[in-house]
Amino acid sequence: MELTNKEFKIAEAITQKLRDSGFVAYLAGGCVRDFLMNRPPTDYDIATTAQPEHVEQLFDKTVPVGKQFGVMLVLVEGITFEVATFRSEGAYLDGRHPTKVSFTTPEEDAERRDFTVNGLFFDPAT
């Protein structure tokens, strides 16, 4: 599948800006699954070593939807992209929110994800 749609190009630019600022950044989860299944992704999530405050500094329009968990929204040209810091998590006492979040490596982040496909990362630069 040729990845030329507008959303992909913006997601690619977001990952490049993060990398240019010294962070690791990959596309993650469902969009990677969709690439592998040769179907157009419905959204693009980005996983990175950049912490929320770095994301806020790098991008003009952000929304701290889950800042305490490392999750920010980046808005570009009216399109929303979830940008999440690689993390590991403590126990889920309420079944929904971890008691503790630690920012970590891509490998550790992949291990905590709920489905194997969500642990797939794609580097649009390579």
Coordinates of N, CA and C in Angstrom, one line a residue:
M1 N 0.8 -1.2 0.0 CA 0.0 0.0 0.0 C 0.9 1.2 0.0
E2 N 0.6 2.2 -0.9 CA 1.4 3.4 -0.9 C 0.8 4.3 0.2
L3 N 1.6 4.8 1.0 CA 1.1 5.7 2.1 C 1.3 7.1 1.7
T4 N 0.3 7.7 1.1 CA 0.4 9.1 0.6 C -0.7 10.0 1.1
N5 N -1.6 9.5 1.9 CA -2.7 10.3 2.3 C -2.3 11.5 3.2
K6 N -3.1 12.5 3.4 CA -2.8 13.7 4.1 C -2.5 13.3 5.6
E7 N -3.3 12.5 6.2 CA -3.1 12.1 7.6 C -1.7 11.5 7.8
F8 N -1.4 10.6 6.9 CA -0.1 9.9 7.1 C 1.1 10.9 7.0
K9 N 1.0 11.8 6.0 CA 2.0 12.8 5.8 C 2.2 13.7 7.1
I10 N 1.1 14.0 7.7 CA 1.1 14.8 8.9 C 1.7 14.0 10.1
A11 N 1.3 12.8 10.2 CA 1.8 11.9 11.3 C 3.3 11.7 11.1
E12 N 3.7 11.5 9.8 CA 5.2 11.4 9.5 C 5.9 12.7 9.9
A13 N 5.3 13.8 9.6 CA 6.0 15.1 10.0 C 6.1 15.3 11.5
I14 N 5.0 14.8 12.3 CA 5.1 14.9 13.7 C 6.2 14.0 14.2
T15 N 6.3 12.8 13.7 CA 7.4 11.9 14.2 C 8.8 12.5 13.8
Q16 N 8.9 13.1 12.7 CA 10.2 13.7 12.2 C 10.5 14.8 13.1
K17 N 9.6 15.7 13.5 CA 9.8 16.8 14.4 C 10.3 16.3 15.8
L18 N 9.7 15.2 16.2 CA 10.1 14.6 17.5 C 11.5 14.1 17.4
R19 N 11.8 13.4 16.3 CA 13.2 12.9 16.1 C 14.2 14.0 16.0
D20 N 13.8 15.0 15.2 CA 14.8 16.2 15.1 C 15.1 16.9 16.4
S21 N 14.2 16.7 17.4 CA 14.4 17.3 18.7 C 15.1 16.3 19.7
G22 N 15.5 15.1 19.1 CA 16.3 14.2 19.9 C 15.5 13.1 20.6
F23 N 14.2 12.9 20.2 CA 13.4 11.9 20.8 C 13.2 10.7 19.8
V24 N 12.9 9.6 20.3 CA 12.5 8.4 19.5 C 11.0 8.6 19.3
A25 N 10.5 8.3 18.1 CA 9.1 8.4 17.8 C 8.7 7.4 16.7
Y26 N 7.6 6.7 16.9 CA 7.1 5.7 16.0 C 5.6 5.8 15.9
L27 N 5.0 5.4 14.8 CA 3.6 5.2 14.7 C 3.3 3.9 15.5
A28 N 2.1 3.8 16.1 CA 1.8 2.7 17.0 C 0.4 2.2 16.8
G29 N 0.3 0.9 17.1 CA -1.1 0.3 17.3 C -1.9 0.1 16.0
G30 N -3.1 0.5 16.0 CA -4.0 0.2 14.9 C -3.6 0.7 13.5
C31 N -2.9 1.8 13.4 CA -2.5 2.2 12.1 C -1.5 1.2 11.5
V32 N -0.6 0.7 12.4 CA 0.4 -0.3 12.0 C -0.4 -1.6 11.5
R33 N -1.3 -2.0 12.3 CA -2.2 -3.2 11.9 C -2.8 -2.9 10.5
D34 N -3.4 -1.8 10.3 CA -4.0 -1.4 9.1 C -3.0 -1.5 7.9
F35 N -1.8 -0.9 8.1 CA -0.8 -1.0 7.1 C -0.5 -2.5 6.7
L36 N -0.4 -3.3 7.7 CA -0.1 -4.7 7.5 C -1.2 -5.5 6.8
M37 N -2.4 -5.0 7.0 CA -3.6 -5.6 6.4 C -4.0 -4.9 5.1
N38 N -3.1 -4.0 4.6 CA -3.3 -3.3 3.4 C -4.7 -2.5 3.3
R39 N -5.0 -1.9 4.4 CA -6.2 -1.1 4.4 C -5.9 0.3 5.0
P40 N -6.6 1.3 4.6 CA -6.3 2.7 5.1 C -6.6 2.8 6.6
P41 N -5.6 3.4 7.3 CA -5.8 3.6 8.7 C -6.9 4.6 8.9
T42 N -7.6 4.5 10.0 CA -8.7 5.5 10.4 C -8.1 6.6 11.3
D43 N -7.0 6.3 11.9 CA -6.3 7.3 12.7 C -4.8 6.9 12.9
Y44 N -4.0 7.8 13.4 CA -2.6 7.6 13.6 C -2.3 8.0 15.0
D45 N -1.7 7.0 15.7 CA -1.2 7.2 17.1 C 0.3 7.2 17.0
I46 N 0.9 8.0 17.8 CA 2.3 8.1 17.9 C 2.8 7.8 19.3
A47 N 3.9 7.0 19.4 CA 4.5 6.7 20.7 C 5.9 7.3 20.6
T48 N 6.3 7.9 21.7 CA 7.6 8.6 21.7 C 8.3 8.6 23.1
T49 N 9.5 8.9 23.1 CA 10.3 9.1 24.4 C 10.0 10.6 24.9
A50 N 9.4 11.4 24.1 CA 9.2 12.8 24.5 C 8.1 12.8 25.6
Q51 N 8.3 13.5 26.7 CA 7.3 13.6 27.7 C 6.3 14.7 27.4
P52 N 5.2 14.7 28.0 CA 4.1 15.6 27.7 C 4.6 17.1 27.6
E53 N 5.4 17.5 28.5 CA 5.8 18.9 28.5 C 6.7 19.2 27.2
H54 N 7.4 18.2 26.7 CA 8.2 18.4 25.5 C 7.2 18.5 24.3
V55 N 6.2 17.7 24.3 CA 5.2 17.7 23.2 C 4.5 19.1 23.2
E56 N 4.2 19.6 24.4 CA 3.5 20.9 24.4 C 4.5 22.0 23.9
Q57 N 5.8 21.9 24.1 CA 6.7 22.9 23.7 C 6.9 22.8 22.1
L58 N 6.9 21.6 21.6 CA 7.2 21.4 20.2 C 6.0 21.7 19.2
F59 N 4.8 21.6 19.7 CA 3.7 21.7 18.8 C 2.8 22.9 19.2
D60 N 2.3 23.6 18.3 CA 1.4 24.8 18.5 C 0.1 24.5 19.2
K61 N -0.5 23.4 18.8 CA -1.9 23.1 19.4 C -1.8 21.7 20.0
T62 N -2.0 21.7 21.3 CA -2.0 20.4 22.0 C -3.1 20.4 23.0
V63 N -3.6 19.3 23.4 CA -4.6 19.1 24.4 C -4.1 18.0 25.4
P64 N -4.0 18.3 26.7 CA -3.5 17.4 27.7 C -4.6 16.4 28.1
V65 N -5.0 15.5 27.2 CA -6.2 14.6 27.6 C -5.8 13.6 28.7
G66 N -4.6 13.2 28.7 CA -4.1 12.2 29.7 C -2.7 12.5 30.1
K67 N -2.4 13.8 30.3 CA -1.0 14.2 30.5 C -0.4 13.5 31.7
Q68 N -1.1 13.2 32.7 CA -0.5 12.5 33.9 C -0.1 11.0 33.5
F69 N -0.7 10.5 32.4 CA -0.4 9.2 31.9 C 0.6 9.3 30.7
G70 N 1.0 10.5 30.3 CA 1.8 10.6 29.2 C 1.1 10.8 27.8
V71 N -0.2 11.1 27.8 CA -0.9 11.1 26.6 C -1.4 12.6 26.3
M72 N -1.0 13.0 25.1 CA -1.3 14.4 24.6 C -2.0 14.2 23.3
L73 N -2.9 15.2 22.9 CA -3.3 15.3 21.6 C -2.6 16.4 20.9
V74 N -2.2 16.2 19.6 CA -1.6 17.2 18.8 C -2.5 17.4 17.7
L75 N -2.9 18.7 17.5 CA -3.8 19.1 16.4 C -3.1 19.8 15.3
V76 N -3.2 19.2 14.1 CA -2.6 19.8 12.9 C -3.6 19.8 11.8
E77 N -3.8 21.0 11.2 CA -4.7 21.2 10.1 C -6.1 20.5 10.4
G78 N -6.6 20.7 11.6 CA -7.9 20.2 12.0 C -7.9 18.7 12.2
I79 N -6.8 18.0 12.2 CA -6.7 16.6 12.4 C -6.1 16.3 13.8
T80 N -6.6 15.4 14.6 CA -6.1 15.1 15.9 C -5.2 13.8 15.9
F81 N -4.1 13.9 16.5 CA -3.1 12.8 16.6 C -2.8 12.6 18.1
E82 N -3.0 11.3 18.5 CA -2.6 11.0 19.9 C -1.1 10.8 20.0
V83 N -0.4 11.5 20.9 CA 1.0 11.3 21.1 C 1.2 10.9 22.5
A84 N 1.7 9.6 22.7 CA 1.9 9.1 24.0 C 3.3 8.8 24.3
T85 N 3.7 9.1 25.5 CA 5.1 8.8 25.9 C 5.2 7.3 26.2
F86 N 6.2 6.6 25.8 CA 6.5 5.2 26.2 C 6.4 5.1 27.7
R87 N 5.7 4.1 28.2 CA 5.5 4.0 29.6 C 5.3 2.6 30.1
S88 N 5.5 2.4 31.4 CA 5.1 1.2 32.1 C 4.1 1.6 33.1
E89 N 3.3 0.7 33.6 CA 2.2 1.1 34.5 C 2.1 0.2 35.7
G90 N 1.6 0.8 36.8 CA 1.4 0.0 38.0 C 0.0 -0.7 37.9
A91 N -0.4 -1.2 39.0 CA -1.7 -1.9 39.1 C -2.9 -1.0 38.7
Y92 N -3.9 -1.6 38.2 CA -5.2 -0.9 37.9 C -6.2 -1.3 39.0
L93 N -6.2 -0.5 40.1 CA -7.1 -0.9 41.2 C -8.6 -0.6 40.9
D94 N -8.8 0.4 40.0 CA -10.2 0.7 39.6 C -10.6 0.1 38.3
G95 N -9.7 -0.7 37.7 CA -9.9 -1.4 36.4 C -9.7 -0.5 35.2
R96 N -9.4 0.8 35.4 CA -9.3 1.7 34.3 C -8.1 2.6 34.3
H97 N -7.6 3.0 35.5 CA -6.5 3.9 35.6 C -5.4 3.3 36.4
P98 N -4.1 3.3 35.9 CA -3.0 2.7 36.7 C -2.7 3.6 37.9
T99 N -2.3 2.9 38.9 CA -1.9 3.6 40.2 C -0.6 4.4 40.0
K100 N 0.2 4.0 39.0 CA 1.5 4.6 38.8 C 1.9 4.5 37.4
V101 N 2.5 5.5 36.8 CA 3.1 5.5 35.5 C 4.5 5.9 35.5
S102 N 5.4 5.1 34.8 CA 6.8 5.5 34.7 C 7.1 5.5 33.2
F103 N 7.8 6.6 32.8 CA 8.2 6.7 31.4 C 9.4 5.8 31.2
T104 N 9.4 5.1 30.0 CA 10.3 4.0 29.8 C 10.7 3.9 28.3
T105 N 11.1 2.7 28.0 CA 11.6 2.4 26.6 C 10.5 1.9 25.7
P106 N 10.7 1.9 24.4 CA 9.8 1.3 23.5 C 9.5 -0.2 23.8
E107 N 10.6 -0.9 24.2 CA 10.4 -2.3 24.4 C 9.5 -2.6 25.6
E108 N 9.7 -1.8 26.7 CA 8.9 -2.0 27.9 C 7.5 -1.6 27.6
D109 N 7.3 -0.5 26.9 CA 6.0 0.0 26.5 C 5.2 -1.1 25.7
A110 N 5.9 -1.7 24.8 CA 5.2 -2.8 24.0 C 4.8 -3.9 24.8
E111 N 5.5 -4.3 25.9 CA 5.1 -5.4 26.7 C 3.9 -5.1 27.5
R112 N 3.6 -3.8 27.8 CA 2.4 -3.5 28.7 C 1.1 -3.4 27.8
R113 N 1.2 -3.3 26.5 CA 0.0 -3.1 25.7 C -0.9 -4.3 25.7
D114 N -2.2 -4.0 25.5 CA -3.2 -5.1 25.7 C -3.3 -6.1 24.6
F115 N -2.9 -5.8 23.4 CA -3.0 -6.8 22.3 C -1.7 -6.7 21.6
T116 N -1.3 -7.9 21.0 CA 0.0 -8.0 20.3 C 0.1 -6.9 19.3
V117 N -1.0 -6.6 18.5 CA -0.9 -5.6 17.5 C -0.6 -4.2 18.0
N118 N -1.1 -3.9 19.2 CA -0.9 -2.6 19.8 C 0.6 -2.4 20.2
G119 N 1.3 -3.5 20.3 CA 2.7 -3.5 20.6 C 3.6 -3.3 19.4
L120 N 3.0 -3.2 18.2 CA 3.8 -3.0 17.0 C 4.1 -1.5 16.8
F121 N 5.3 -1.2 16.5 CA 5.7 0.1 16.2 C 6.2 0.2 14.7
F122 N 6.0 1.3 14.1 CA 6.4 1.5 12.7 C 7.1 2.9 12.6
D123 N 8.3 2.8 12.1 CA 9.1 4.0 11.9 C 9.0 4.5 10.5
P124 N 8.2 5.6 10.3 CA 8.0 6.0 8.9 C 9.3 6.5 8.2
A125 N 10.3 6.8 9.0 CA 11.6 7.3 8.4 C 12.3 6.1 7.8
T126 N 12.1 4.9 8.2 CA 12.9 3.8 7.7 C 12.0 2.7 7.2

